[in-house]
CSV table of C-alpha atoms in Angstrom, one decimal:
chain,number,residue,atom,x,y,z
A,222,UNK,CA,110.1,157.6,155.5
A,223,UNK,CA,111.9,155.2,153.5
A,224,UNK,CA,110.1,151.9,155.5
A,225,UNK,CA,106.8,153.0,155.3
A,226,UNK,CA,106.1,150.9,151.7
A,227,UNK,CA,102.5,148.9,151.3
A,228,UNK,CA,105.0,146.0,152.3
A,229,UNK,CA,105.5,147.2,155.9
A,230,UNK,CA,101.2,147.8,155.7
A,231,UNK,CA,100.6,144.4,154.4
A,232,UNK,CA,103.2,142.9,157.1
A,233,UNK,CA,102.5,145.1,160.0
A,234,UNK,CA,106.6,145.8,160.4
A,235,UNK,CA,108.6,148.0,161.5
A,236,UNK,CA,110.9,147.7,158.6
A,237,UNK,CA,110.0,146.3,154.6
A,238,UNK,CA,113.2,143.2,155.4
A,239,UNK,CA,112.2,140.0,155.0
A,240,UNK,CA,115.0,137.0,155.8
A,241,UNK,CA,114.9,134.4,153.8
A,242,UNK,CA,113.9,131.2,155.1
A,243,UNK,CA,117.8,129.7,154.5
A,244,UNK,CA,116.2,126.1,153.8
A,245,UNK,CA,117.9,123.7,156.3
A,246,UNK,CA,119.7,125.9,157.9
A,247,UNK,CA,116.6,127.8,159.6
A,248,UNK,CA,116.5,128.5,163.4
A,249,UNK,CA,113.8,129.5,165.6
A,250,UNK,CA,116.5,131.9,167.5
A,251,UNK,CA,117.1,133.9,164.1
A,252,UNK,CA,113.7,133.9,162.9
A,253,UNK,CA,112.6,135.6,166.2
A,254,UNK,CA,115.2,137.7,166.6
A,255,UNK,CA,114.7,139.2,162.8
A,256,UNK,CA,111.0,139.5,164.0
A,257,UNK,CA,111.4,141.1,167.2
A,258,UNK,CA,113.8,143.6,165.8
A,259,UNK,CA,110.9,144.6,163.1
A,260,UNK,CA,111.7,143.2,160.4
A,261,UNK,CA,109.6,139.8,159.2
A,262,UNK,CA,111.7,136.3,160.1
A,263,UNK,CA,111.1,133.2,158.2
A,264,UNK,CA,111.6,129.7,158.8
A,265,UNK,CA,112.3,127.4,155.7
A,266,UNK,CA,110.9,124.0,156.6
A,267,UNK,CA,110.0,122.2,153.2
A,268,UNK,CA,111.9,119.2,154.3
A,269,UNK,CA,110.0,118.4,157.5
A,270,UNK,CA,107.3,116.4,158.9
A,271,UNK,CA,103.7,118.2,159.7
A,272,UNK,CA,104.5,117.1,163.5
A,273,UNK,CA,107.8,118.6,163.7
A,274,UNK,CA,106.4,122.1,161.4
A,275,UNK,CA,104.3,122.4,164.2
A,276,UNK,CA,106.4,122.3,167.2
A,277,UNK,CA,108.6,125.0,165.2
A,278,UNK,CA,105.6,127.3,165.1
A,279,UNK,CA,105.1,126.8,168.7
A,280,UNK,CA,108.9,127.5,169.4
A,281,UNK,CA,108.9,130.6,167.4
A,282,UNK,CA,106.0,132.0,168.9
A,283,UNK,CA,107.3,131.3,172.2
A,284,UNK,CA,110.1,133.5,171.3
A,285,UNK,CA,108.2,136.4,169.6
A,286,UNK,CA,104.6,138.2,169.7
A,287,UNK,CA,105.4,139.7,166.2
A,288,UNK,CA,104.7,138.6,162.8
A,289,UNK,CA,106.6,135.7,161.0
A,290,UNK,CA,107.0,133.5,157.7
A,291,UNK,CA,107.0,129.9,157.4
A,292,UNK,CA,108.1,129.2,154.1
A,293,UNK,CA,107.3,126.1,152.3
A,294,UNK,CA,108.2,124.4,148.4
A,295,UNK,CA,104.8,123.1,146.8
A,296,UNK,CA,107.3,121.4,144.1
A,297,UNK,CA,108.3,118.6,146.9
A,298,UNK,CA,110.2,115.9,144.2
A,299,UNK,CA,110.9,115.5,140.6
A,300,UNK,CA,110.6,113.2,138.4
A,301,UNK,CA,111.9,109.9,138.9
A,302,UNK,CA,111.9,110.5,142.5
A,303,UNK,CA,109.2,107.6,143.2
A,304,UNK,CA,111.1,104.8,140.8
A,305,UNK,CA,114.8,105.5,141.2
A,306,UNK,CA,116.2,102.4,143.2
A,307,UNK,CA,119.3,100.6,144.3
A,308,UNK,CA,121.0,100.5,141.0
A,309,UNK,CA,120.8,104.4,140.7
A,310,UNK,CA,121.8,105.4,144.3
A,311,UNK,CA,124.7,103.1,144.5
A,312,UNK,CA,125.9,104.6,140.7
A,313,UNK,CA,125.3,108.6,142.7
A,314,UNK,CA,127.0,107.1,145.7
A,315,UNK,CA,130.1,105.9,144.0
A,316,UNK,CA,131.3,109.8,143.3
A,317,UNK,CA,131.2,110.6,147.1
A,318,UNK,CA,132.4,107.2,148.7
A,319,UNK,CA,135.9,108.1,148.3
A,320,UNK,CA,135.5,111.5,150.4
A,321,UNK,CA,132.9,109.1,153.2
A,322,UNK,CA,135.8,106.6,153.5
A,323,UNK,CA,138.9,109.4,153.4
A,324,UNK,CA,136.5,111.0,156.2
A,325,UNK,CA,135.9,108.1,158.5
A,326,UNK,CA,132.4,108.4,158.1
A,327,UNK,CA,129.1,105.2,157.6
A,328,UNK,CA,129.1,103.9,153.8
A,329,UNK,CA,125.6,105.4,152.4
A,330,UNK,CA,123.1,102.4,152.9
A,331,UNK,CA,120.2,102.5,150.2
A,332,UNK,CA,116.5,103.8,151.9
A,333,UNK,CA,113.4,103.4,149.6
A,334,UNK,CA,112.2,106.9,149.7
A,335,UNK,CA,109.0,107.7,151.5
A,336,UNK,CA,107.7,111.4,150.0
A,337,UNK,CA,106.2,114.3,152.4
A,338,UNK,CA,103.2,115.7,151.0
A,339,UNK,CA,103.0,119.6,150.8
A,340,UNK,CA,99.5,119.8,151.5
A,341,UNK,CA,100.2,118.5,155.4
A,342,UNK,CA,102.6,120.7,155.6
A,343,UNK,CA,100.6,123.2,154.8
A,344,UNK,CA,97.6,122.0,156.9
A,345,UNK,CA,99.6,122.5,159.4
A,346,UNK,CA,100.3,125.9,158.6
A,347,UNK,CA,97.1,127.0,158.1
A,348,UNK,CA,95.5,125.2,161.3
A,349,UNK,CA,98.3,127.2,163.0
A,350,UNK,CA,97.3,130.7,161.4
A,351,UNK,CA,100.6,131.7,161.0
A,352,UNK,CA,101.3,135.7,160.3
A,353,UNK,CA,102.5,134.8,156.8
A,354,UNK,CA,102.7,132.2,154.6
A,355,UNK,CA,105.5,132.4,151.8
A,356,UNK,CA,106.7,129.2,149.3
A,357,UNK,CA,108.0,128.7,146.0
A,358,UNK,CA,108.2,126.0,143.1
A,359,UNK,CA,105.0,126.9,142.2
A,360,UNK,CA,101.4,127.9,143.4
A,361,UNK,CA,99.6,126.2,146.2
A,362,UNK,CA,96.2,124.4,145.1
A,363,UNK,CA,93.1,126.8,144.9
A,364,UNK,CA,91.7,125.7,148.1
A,365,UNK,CA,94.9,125.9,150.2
A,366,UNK,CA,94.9,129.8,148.4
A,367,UNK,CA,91.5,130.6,149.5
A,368,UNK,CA,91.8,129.0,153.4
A,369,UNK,CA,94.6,131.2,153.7
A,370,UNK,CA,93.0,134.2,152.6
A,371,UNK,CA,89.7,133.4,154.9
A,372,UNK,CA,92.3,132.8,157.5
A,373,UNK,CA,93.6,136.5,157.1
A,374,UNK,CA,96.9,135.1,156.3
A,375,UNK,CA,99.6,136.8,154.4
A,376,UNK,CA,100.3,135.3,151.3
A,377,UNK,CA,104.2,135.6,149.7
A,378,UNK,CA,105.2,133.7,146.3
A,379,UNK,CA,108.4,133.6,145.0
A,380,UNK,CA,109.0,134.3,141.2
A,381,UNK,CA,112.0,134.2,139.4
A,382,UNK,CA,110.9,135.3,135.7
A,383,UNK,CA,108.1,138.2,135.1
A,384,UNK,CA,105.9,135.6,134.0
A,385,UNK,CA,106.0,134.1,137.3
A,386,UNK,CA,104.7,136.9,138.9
A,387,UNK,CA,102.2,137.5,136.7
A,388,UNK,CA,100.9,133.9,137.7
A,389,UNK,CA,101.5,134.8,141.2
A,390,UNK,CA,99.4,137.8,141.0
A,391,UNK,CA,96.5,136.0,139.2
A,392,UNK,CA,96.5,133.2,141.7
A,393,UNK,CA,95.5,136.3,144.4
A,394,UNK,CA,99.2,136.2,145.9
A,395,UNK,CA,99.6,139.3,148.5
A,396,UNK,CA,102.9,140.1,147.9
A,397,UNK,CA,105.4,139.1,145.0
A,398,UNK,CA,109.5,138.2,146.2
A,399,UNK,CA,111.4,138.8,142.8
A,400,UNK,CA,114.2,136.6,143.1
A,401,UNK,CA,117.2,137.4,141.0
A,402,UNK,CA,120.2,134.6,139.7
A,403,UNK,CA,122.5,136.2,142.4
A,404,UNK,CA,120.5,134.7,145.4
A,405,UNK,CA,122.2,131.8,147.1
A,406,UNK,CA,120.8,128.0,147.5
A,407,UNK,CA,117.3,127.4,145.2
A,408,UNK,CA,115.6,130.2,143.6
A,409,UNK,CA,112.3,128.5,142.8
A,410,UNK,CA,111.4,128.4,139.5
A,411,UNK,CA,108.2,126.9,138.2
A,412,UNK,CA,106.8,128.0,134.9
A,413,UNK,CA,110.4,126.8,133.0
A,414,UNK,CA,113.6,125.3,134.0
A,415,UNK,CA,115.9,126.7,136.6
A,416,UNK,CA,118.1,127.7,133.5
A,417,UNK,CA,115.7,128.9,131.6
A,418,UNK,CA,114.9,131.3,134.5
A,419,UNK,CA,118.2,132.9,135.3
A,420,UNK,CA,117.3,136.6,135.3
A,421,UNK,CA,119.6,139.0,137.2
A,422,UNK,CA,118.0,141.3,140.2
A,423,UNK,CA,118.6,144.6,138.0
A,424,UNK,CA,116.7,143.5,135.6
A,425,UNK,CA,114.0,141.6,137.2
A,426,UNK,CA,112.8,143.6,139.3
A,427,UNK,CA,111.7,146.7,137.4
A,428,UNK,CA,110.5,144.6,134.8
A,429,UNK,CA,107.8,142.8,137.6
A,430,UNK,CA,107.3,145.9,139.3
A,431,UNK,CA,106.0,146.9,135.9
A,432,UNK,CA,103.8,143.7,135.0
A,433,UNK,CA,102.0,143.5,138.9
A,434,UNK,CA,100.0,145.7,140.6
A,435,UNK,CA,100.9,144.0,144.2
A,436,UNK,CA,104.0,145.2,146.1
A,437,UNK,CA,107.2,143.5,144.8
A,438,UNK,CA,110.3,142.5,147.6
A,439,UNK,CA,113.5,142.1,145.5
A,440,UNK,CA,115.8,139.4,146.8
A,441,UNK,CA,119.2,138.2,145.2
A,442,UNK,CA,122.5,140.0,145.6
A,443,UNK,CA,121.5,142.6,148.3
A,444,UNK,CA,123.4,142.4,151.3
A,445,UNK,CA,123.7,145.7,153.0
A,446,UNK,CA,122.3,149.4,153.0
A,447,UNK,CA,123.7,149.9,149.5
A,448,UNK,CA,121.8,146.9,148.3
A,449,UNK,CA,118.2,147.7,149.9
A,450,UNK,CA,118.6,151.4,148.2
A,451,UNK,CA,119.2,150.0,144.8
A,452,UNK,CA,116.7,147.9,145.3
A,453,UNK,CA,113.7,150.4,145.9
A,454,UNK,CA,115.2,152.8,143.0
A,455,UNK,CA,114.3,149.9,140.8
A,456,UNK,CA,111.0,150.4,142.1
A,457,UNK,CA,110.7,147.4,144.8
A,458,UNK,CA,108.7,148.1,148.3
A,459,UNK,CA,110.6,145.8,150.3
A,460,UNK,CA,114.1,143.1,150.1
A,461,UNK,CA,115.0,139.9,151.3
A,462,UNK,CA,118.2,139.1,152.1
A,463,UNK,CA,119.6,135.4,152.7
A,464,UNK,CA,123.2,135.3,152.8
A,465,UNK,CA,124.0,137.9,155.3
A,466,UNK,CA,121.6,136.1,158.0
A,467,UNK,CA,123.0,132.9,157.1
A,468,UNK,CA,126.3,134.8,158.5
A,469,UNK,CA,124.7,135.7,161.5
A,470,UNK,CA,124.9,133.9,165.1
A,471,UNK,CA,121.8,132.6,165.4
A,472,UNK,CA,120.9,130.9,162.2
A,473,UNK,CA,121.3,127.1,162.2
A,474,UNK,CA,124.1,127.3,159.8
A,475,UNK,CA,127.4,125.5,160.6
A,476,UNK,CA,129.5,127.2,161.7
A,477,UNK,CA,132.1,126.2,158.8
A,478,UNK,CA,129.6,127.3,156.6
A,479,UNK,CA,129.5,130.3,158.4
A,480,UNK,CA,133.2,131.0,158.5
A,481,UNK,CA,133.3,130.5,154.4
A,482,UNK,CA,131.1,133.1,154.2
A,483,UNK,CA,132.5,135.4,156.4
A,484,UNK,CA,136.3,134.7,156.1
A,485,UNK,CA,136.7,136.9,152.8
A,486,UNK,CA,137.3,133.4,150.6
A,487,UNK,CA,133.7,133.4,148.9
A,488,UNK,CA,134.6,135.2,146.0
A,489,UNK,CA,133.6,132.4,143.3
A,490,UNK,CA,129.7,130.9,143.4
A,491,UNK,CA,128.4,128.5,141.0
A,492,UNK,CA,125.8,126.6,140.2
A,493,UNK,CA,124.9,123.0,140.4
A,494,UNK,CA,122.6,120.4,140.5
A,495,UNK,CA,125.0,118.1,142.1
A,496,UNK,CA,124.1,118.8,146.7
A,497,UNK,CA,120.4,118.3,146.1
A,498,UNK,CA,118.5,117.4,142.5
A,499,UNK,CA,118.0,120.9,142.0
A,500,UNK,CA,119.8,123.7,140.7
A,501,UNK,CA,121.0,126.1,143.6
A,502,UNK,CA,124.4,128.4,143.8
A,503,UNK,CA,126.7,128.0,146.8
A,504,UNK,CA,130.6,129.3,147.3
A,505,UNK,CA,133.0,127.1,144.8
A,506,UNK,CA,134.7,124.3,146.1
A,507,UNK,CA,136.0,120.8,145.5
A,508,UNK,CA,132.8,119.4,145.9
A,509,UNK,CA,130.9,121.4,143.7
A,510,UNK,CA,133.3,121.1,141.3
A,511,UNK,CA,133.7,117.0,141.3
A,512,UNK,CA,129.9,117.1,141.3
A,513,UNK,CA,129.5,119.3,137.8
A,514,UNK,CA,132.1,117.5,136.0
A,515,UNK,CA,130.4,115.2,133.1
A,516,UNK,CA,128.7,112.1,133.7
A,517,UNK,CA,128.8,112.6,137.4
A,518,UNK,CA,125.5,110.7,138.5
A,519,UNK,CA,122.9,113.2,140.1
A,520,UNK,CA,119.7,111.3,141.3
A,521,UNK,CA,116.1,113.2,141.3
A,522,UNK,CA,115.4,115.6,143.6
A,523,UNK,CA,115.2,114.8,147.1
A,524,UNK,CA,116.9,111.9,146.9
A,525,UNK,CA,120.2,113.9,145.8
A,526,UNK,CA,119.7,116.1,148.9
A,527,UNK,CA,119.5,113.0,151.1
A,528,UNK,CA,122.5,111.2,149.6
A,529,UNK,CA,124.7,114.5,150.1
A,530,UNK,CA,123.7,114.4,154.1
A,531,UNK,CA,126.1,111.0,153.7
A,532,UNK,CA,129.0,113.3,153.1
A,533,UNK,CA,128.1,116.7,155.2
A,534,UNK,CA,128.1,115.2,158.2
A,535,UNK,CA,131.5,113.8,158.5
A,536,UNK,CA,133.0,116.9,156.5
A,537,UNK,CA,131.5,119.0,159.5
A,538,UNK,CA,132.9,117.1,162.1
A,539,UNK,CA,136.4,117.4,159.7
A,540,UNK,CA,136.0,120.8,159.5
A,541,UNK,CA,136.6,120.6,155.9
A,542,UNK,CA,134.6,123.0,154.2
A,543,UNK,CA,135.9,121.8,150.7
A,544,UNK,CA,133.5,118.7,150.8
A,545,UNK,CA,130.8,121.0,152.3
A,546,UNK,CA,127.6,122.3,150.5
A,547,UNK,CA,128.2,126.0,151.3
A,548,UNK,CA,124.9,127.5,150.0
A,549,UNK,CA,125.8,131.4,149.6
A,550,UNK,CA,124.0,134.4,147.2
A,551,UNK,CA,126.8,136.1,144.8
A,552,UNK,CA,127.4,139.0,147.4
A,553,UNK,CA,128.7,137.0,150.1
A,554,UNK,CA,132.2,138.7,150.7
A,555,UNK,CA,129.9,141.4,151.8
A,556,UNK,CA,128.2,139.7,154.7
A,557,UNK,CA,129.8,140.3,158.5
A,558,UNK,CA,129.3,137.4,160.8
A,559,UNK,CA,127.4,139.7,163.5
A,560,UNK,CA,124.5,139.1,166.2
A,561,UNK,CA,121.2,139.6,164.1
A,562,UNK,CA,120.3,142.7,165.9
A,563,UNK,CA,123.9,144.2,165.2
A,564,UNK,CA,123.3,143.6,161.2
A,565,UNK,CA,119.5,145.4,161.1
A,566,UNK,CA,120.7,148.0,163.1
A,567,UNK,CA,123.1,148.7,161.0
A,568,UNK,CA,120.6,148.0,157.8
A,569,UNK,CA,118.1,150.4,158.9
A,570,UNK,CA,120.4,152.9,159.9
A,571,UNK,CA,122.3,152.7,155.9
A,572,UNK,CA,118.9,152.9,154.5
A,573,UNK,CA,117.3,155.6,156.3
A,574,UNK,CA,120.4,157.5,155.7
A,575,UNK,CA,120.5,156.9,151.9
A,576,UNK,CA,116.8,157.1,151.5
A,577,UNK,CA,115.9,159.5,153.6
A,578,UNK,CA,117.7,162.3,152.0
């Protein structure tokens, strides 16, 4: 049967599909309900306090008995994060003011920024023995590795160039997600820059199946039955899909955000550095487009991503999704707003029919 891969052993799922963790826009409801359907739910929570990690775990398993990813970034700022001040967030701030103001929203008010260390985040984690833990921008420390392992917990990197998973593998990673340029929002890359590491799905993914011995889950670009076929011809044991949960009812998108994606209108991604620090792709818009014109100023990673929140939360109570970040992969027309258990049915049942033959 098409699901029984060494990703559905390693797992313990019904079915080899992973959702992504969707960043900010994780909910406890969709990670459960992925999980409780059989396939493995994730909750991205790289921006939040140990305390608060922890009451999400609790939540979760509240809602499920089966297994489930918390996904974490071990790349938590860049450079220039810890000395960029006043001067350089009022010169950022001046290219979104006009939208705030137009908007009715608070002018952005200058924080010194206070860092969250991954490692409690991850203590966290790994005092709660999670089913799975999965991150990327980068590899956790040695000792965080080898807890995990003694702690029998599954280990998922995310690489986004062959090399990558190569380093994963060697670092004693379970399973390897091969994320191609397609996926929406960040893609992790840690061994070169985020341009430097824009390798399509169709090609990345036979190439790492061929460099790793540990099961490979392809992610980027696959959002339905036709997509999770292609992927295992290319020799993958499992796929992760973003967008199309993203669409879904019980994620913690928007739900402008989730109407862009579902209306038919997100037919042009790009990609920019201008909603957080760090290159990710959403749907085209004003925004993105003000925001990748030359000379616009984009502060360091996080400090972009907080400056941004300035403008998204009067543009959500607008409704106006042109001054929206509306993280999306490049197959996003393809996603159907739908309950989650409507959209797996409906992915197992295309699968099994075009790999069971």
């Amino acid at each position: 049967m098409w699901n029984q891969t060494r990703v559905f052993s390693v797992l313990g799922v019904a079915y080899p599909i992973v959702q992504g963790p969707l960043g900010g826009f994780s909910s406890q409801r969709l990670t459960a309900g992925v999980s409780n359907f059989g396939g493995l739910g994730g909750f991205g929570a790289h921006g939040m306090e140990p305390e608060a990690i922890r009451d999400v775990i609790a939540e979760i398993r509240s809602l499920t008995s089966k297994p489930f990813a918390m996904n974490l970034w071990i790349s938590m700022e860049d450079e220039g994060a810890r000395t960029s001040g006043e001067v350089e967030f009022q010169r950022a701030a001046s290219a979104i003011a006009p939208h705030i103001e137009r908007l009715g929203g608070p002018a952005p008010v200058f924080t010194p920024y206070r860092p969250i260390r991954f490692e409690d985040q991850a203590r966290v984690v790994l005092d709660a023995k999670v089913p799975v833990f999965s991150f990327i921008y980068g590899i956790p420390p040695r000792e965080i590795l080898d807890e995990a392992r003694r702690q029998k917990i599954v280990m998922m990197g995310t690489a986004t160039t062959v090399d990558e998973a190569i380093a994963l593998e060697h670092a004693g990673v379970d399973i390897v997600i091969a994320s191609g340029f397609e996926a929406g929002g960040h893609r992790g890359s840690f061994l070169r820059s985020s341009e430097d590491s824009l390798t399509g799905t169709m090609s990345l993914v036979p190439q790492t199946v061929d460099a790793v011995s540990i099961p490979v889950v392809a992610a980027g670009g696959i959002a339905d039955a036709r997509g999770i076929a292609a992927a295992f011809a290319l020799g993958a044991e499992g796929v992760q899909m973003g967008t199309v949960f993203l669409a879904c009812e019980e994620s913690g998108a928007h739900p402008v955000h989730r109407e862009a994606i579902c209306s038919g209108r997100a037919t042009r991604t790009g990609l920019t550095r201008g909603f957080t620090g760090r290159l990710a792709r959403g749907i085209r818009n004003e925004l993105m487009d003000q925001m990748n014109r030359p000379g616009t100023e984009i502060l360091p990673y996080p400090l972009q991503r907080s400056l941004m929140r300035n403008l998204a939360i009067p543009a959500q109570k607008a409704g106006n999704a042109e001054l929206l970040a509306l993280w999306a992969g490049q197959s996003a027309n393809l996603a159907r707003c739908a309950d989650v258990h409507e959209l797996l049915q409906a992915l197992v049942d295309g699968a099994a029919a075009r790999l069971n033959r």
